[in-house]
Short mmCIF file of C-alpha atoms in Angstrom, two decimals:
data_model
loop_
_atom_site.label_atom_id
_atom_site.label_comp_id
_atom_site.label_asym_id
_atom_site.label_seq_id
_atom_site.Cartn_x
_atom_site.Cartn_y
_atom_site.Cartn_z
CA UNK A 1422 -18.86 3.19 -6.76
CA UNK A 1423 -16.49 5.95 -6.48
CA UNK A 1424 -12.82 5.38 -5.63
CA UNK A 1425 -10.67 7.15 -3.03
CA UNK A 1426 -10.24 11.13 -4.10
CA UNK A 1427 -6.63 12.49 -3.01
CA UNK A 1428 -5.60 16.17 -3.98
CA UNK A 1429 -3.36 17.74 -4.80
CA UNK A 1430 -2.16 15.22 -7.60
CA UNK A 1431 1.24 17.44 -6.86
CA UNK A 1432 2.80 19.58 -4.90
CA UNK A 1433 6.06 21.45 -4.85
CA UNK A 1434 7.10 23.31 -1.91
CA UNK A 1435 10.41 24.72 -0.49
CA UNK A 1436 11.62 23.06 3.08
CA UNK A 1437 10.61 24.86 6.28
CA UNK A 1438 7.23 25.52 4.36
CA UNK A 1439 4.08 23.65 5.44
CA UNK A 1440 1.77 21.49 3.26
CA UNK A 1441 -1.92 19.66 3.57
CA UNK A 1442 -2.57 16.91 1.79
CA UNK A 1443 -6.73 15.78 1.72
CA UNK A 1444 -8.65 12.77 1.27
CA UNK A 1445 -12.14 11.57 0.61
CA UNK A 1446 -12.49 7.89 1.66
CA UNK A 1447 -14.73 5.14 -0.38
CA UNK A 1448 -18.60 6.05 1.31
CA UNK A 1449 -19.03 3.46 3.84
CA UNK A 1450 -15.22 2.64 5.08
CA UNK A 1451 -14.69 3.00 8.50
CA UNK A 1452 -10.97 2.28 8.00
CA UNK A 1453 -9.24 5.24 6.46
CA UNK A 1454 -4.94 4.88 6.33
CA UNK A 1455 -2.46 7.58 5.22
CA UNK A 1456 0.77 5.54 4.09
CA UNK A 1457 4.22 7.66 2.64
CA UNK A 1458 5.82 5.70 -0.39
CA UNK A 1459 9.50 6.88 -1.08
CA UNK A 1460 11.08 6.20 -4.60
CA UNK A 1461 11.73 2.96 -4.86
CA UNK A 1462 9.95 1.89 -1.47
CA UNK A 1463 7.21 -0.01 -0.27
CA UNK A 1464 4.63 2.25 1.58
CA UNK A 1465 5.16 2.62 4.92
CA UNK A 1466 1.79 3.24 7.39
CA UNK A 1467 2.26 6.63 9.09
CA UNK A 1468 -1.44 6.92 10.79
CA UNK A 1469 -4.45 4.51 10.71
CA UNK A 1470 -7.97 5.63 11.95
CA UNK A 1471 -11.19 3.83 12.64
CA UNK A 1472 -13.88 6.31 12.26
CA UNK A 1473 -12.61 9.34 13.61
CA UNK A 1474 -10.25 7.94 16.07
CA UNK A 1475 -6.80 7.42 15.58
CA UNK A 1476 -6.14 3.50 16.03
CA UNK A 1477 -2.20 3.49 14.92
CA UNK A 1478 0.26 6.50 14.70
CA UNK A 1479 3.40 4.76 16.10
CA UNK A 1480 5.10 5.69 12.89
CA UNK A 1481 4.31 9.47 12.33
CA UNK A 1482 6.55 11.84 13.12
CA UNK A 1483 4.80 13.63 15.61
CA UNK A 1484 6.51 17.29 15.61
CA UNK A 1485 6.14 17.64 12.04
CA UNK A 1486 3.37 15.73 10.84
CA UNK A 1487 0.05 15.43 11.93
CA UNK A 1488 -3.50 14.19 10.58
CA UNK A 1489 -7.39 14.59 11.44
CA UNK A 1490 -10.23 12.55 10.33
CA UNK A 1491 -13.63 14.80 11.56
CA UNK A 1492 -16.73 13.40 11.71
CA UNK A 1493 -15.25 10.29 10.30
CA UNK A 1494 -15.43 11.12 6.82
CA UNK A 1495 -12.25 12.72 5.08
CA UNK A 1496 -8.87 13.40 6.06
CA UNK A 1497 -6.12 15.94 6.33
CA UNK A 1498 -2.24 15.05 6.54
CA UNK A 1499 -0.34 18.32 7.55
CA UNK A 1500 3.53 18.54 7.72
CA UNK A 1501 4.77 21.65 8.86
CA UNK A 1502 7.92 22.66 8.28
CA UNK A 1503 8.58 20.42 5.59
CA UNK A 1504 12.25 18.50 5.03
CA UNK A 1505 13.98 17.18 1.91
CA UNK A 1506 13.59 13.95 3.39
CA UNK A 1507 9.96 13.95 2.95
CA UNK A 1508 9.71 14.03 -0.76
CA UNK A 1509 7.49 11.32 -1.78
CA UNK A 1510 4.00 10.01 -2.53
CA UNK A 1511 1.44 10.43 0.09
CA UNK A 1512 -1.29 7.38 -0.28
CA UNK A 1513 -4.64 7.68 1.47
CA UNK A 1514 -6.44 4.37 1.45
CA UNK A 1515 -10.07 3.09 2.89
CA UNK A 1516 -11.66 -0.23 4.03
CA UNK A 1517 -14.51 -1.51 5.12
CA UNK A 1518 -14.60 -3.27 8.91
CA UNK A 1519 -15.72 -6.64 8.73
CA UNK A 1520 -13.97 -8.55 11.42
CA UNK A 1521 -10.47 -7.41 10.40
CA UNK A 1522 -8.35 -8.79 7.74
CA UNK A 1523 -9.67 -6.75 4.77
CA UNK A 1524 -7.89 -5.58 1.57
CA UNK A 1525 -7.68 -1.68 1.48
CA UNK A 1526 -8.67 0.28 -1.56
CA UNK A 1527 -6.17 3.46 -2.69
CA UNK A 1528 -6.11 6.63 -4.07
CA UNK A 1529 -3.92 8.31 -7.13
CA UNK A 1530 -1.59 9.46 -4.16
CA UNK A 1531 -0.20 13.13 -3.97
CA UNK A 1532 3.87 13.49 -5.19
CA UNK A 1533 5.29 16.14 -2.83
CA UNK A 1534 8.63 17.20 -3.28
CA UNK A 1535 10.43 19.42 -0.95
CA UNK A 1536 13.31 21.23 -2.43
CA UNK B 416 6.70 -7.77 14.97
CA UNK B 417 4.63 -8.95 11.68
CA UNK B 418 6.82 -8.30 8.02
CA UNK B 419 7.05 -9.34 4.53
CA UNK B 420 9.92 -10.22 2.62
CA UNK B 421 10.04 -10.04 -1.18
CA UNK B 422 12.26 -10.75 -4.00
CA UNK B 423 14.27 -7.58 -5.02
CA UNK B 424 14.17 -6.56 -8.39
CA UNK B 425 14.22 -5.41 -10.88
CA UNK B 426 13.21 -8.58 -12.89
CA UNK B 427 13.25 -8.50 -16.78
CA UNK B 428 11.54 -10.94 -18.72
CA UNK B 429 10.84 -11.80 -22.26
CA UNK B 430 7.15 -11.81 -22.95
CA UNK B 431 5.41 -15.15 -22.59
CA UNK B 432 7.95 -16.27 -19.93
CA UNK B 433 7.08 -17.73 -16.79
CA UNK B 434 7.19 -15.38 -14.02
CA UNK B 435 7.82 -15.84 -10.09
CA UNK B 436 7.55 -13.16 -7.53
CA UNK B 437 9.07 -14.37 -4.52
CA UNK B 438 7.21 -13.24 -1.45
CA UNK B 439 7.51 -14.82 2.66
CA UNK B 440 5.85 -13.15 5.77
CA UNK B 441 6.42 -13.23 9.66
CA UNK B 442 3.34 -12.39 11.51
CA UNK B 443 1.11 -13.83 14.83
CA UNK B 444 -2.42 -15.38 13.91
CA UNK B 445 -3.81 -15.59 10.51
CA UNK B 446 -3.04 -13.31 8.70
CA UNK B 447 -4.74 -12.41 5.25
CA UNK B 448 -1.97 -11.78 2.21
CA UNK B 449 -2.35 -9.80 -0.64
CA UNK B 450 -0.71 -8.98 -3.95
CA UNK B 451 -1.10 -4.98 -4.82
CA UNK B 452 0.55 -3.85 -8.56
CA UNK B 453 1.18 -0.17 -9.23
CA UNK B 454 1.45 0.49 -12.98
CA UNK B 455 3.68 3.61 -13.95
CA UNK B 456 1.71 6.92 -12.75
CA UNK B 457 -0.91 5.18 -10.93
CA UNK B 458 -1.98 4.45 -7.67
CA UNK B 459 -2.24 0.56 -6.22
CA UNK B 460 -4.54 -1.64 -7.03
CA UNK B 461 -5.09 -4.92 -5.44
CA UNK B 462 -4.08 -7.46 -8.35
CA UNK B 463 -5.28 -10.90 -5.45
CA UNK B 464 -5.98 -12.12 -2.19
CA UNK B 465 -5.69 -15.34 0.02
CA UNK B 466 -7.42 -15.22 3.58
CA UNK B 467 -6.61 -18.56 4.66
CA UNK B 468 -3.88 -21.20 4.61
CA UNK B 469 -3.92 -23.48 1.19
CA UNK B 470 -5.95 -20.89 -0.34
CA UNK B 471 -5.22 -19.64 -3.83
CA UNK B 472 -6.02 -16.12 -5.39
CA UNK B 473 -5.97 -15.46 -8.78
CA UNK B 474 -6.87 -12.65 -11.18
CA UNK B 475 -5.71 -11.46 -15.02
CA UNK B 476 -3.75 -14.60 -15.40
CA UNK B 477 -1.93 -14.13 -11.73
CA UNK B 478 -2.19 -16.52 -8.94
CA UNK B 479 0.20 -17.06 -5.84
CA UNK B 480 -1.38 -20.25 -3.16
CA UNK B 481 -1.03 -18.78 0.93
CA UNK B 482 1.53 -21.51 2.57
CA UNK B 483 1.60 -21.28 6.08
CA UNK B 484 3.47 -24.01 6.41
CA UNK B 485 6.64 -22.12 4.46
CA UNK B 486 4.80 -18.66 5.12
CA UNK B 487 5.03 -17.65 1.72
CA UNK B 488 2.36 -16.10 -0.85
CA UNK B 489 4.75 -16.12 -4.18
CA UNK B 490 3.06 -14.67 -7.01
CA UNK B 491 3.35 -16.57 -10.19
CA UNK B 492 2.11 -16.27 -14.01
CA UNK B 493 2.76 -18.57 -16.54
CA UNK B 494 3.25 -16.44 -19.61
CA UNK B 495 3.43 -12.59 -19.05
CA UNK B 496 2.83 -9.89 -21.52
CA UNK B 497 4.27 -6.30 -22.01
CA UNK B 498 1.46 -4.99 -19.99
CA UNK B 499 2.06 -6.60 -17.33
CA UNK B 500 5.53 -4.31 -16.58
CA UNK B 501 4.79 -2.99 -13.33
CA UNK B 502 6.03 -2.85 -9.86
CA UNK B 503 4.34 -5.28 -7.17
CA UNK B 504 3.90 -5.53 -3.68
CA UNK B 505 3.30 -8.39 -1.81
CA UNK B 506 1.37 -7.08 1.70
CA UNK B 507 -0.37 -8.59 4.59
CA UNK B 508 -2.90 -7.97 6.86
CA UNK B 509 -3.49 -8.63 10.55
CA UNK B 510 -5.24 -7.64 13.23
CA UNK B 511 -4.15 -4.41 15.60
CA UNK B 512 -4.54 -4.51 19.16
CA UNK B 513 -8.46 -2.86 17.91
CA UNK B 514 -9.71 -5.43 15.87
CA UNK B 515 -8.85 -2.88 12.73
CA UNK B 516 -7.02 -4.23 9.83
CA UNK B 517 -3.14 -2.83 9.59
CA UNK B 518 -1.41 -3.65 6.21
CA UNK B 519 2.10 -4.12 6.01
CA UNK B 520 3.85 -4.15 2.47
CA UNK B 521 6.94 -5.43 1.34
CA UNK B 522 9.64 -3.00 -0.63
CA UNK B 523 8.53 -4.25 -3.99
CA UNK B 524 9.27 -5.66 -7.02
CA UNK B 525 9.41 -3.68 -10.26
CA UNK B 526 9.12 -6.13 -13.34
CA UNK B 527 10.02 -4.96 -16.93
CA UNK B 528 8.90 -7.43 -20.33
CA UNK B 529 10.49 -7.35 -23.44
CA UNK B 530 8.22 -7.55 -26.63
#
């Protein structure tokens, strides 16, 4: 079974600049998250959709950042302009829905830095 | 709102000591825990799970028991090896307001072994 795909692997961009960050969920998962891990942080959930409808984006920063799931399949995160502040690893992650409380399964991430 | 609390590190350890990763949660209902590890350049991977109280999870020599009585999920391992230097999370999931699994991490523990 193939894992979650994230690309880029990296990116390096300068602030003000805009970025897009993809992801190809395990076939099957209805449950697709996009989480931000800073340096020496636990990853923090920025948008959670079931299917293709956003069920949780309470902690994305709305006028900068924003993310579409179409047809339910894979995902874009977008942040445009970029700051310093949001250097760090972008995680994608999938799981199945079966009744709630499910582990999630990740990708490699994608290390932006904004300099 | 629901949490987890773990143990900051970093922890160092001679190999074949005994190893405890400290790990308590707030959350309503019953929750499921987990324990991801992220090895250096790599994305998570979910290391065990416990869905229900008194459970235990266990995997690669790992196992932590779900308390709800002390709402911890401490992840323990009685003699660890070099390759076990990583940095763990301790996570939980519970139910959104849609019946879709949100997963909340803690801030990690990064553990280091000494041959």
């Amino acid at each position: 079974e193939a894992g979650v795909a994230q690309s880029p692997r990296y990116k390096i961009i300068e602030k003000r600049q805009s970025v897009a960050f993809w992801c190809n969920p395990i076939s099957g998962h209805a449950t697709l998250y996009w989480y931000q891990q800073i340096l020496g942080q636990g990853p923090k959930l920025l948008i959670q959709f079931q299917n293709n409808g956003v069920v949780d984006d309470s902690q994305l920063p709305k006028d900068r950042f924003s993310a579409e799931r179409l047809k339910g399949v894979d995902s874009t995160l977008k942040i445009q302009p970029a700051k310093l502040e949001d250097s760090a690893v972008y995680l994608c992650a999938s799981s199945t829905r079966q009744g709630g409380n499910t582990e999630a399964f990740f990708g490699q991430g994608t290390r932006l830095t904004v300099v | 709102g629901n949490s987890v609390t773990q143990m900051e590190g970093p922890v160092t350890l001679s190999e074949e000591a005994f190893l405890t990763i400290n790990c308590t949660y707030t959350a309503t209902g019953y929750p499921s825990l987990f324990w991801y590890v992220q090895y250096p350049g790599e994305g998570l991977q979910l290391l065990l799970k416990a869905t229900k109280a008194d459970d235990k999870g266990s995997n690669k020599g790992f196992e932590a028991t779900y308390r709800k009585e002390t709402t911890s999920f401490h992840l323990e391992k009685g003699s660890v090896q070099v390759s076990d230097s990583a940095v763990y999370f301790c996570a939980l999931s519970a139910l959104a307001y849609s019946s879709a699994s949100k997963i909340i991490f803690g801030s990690g523990t990064r553990l280091s072994i000494r041959p």
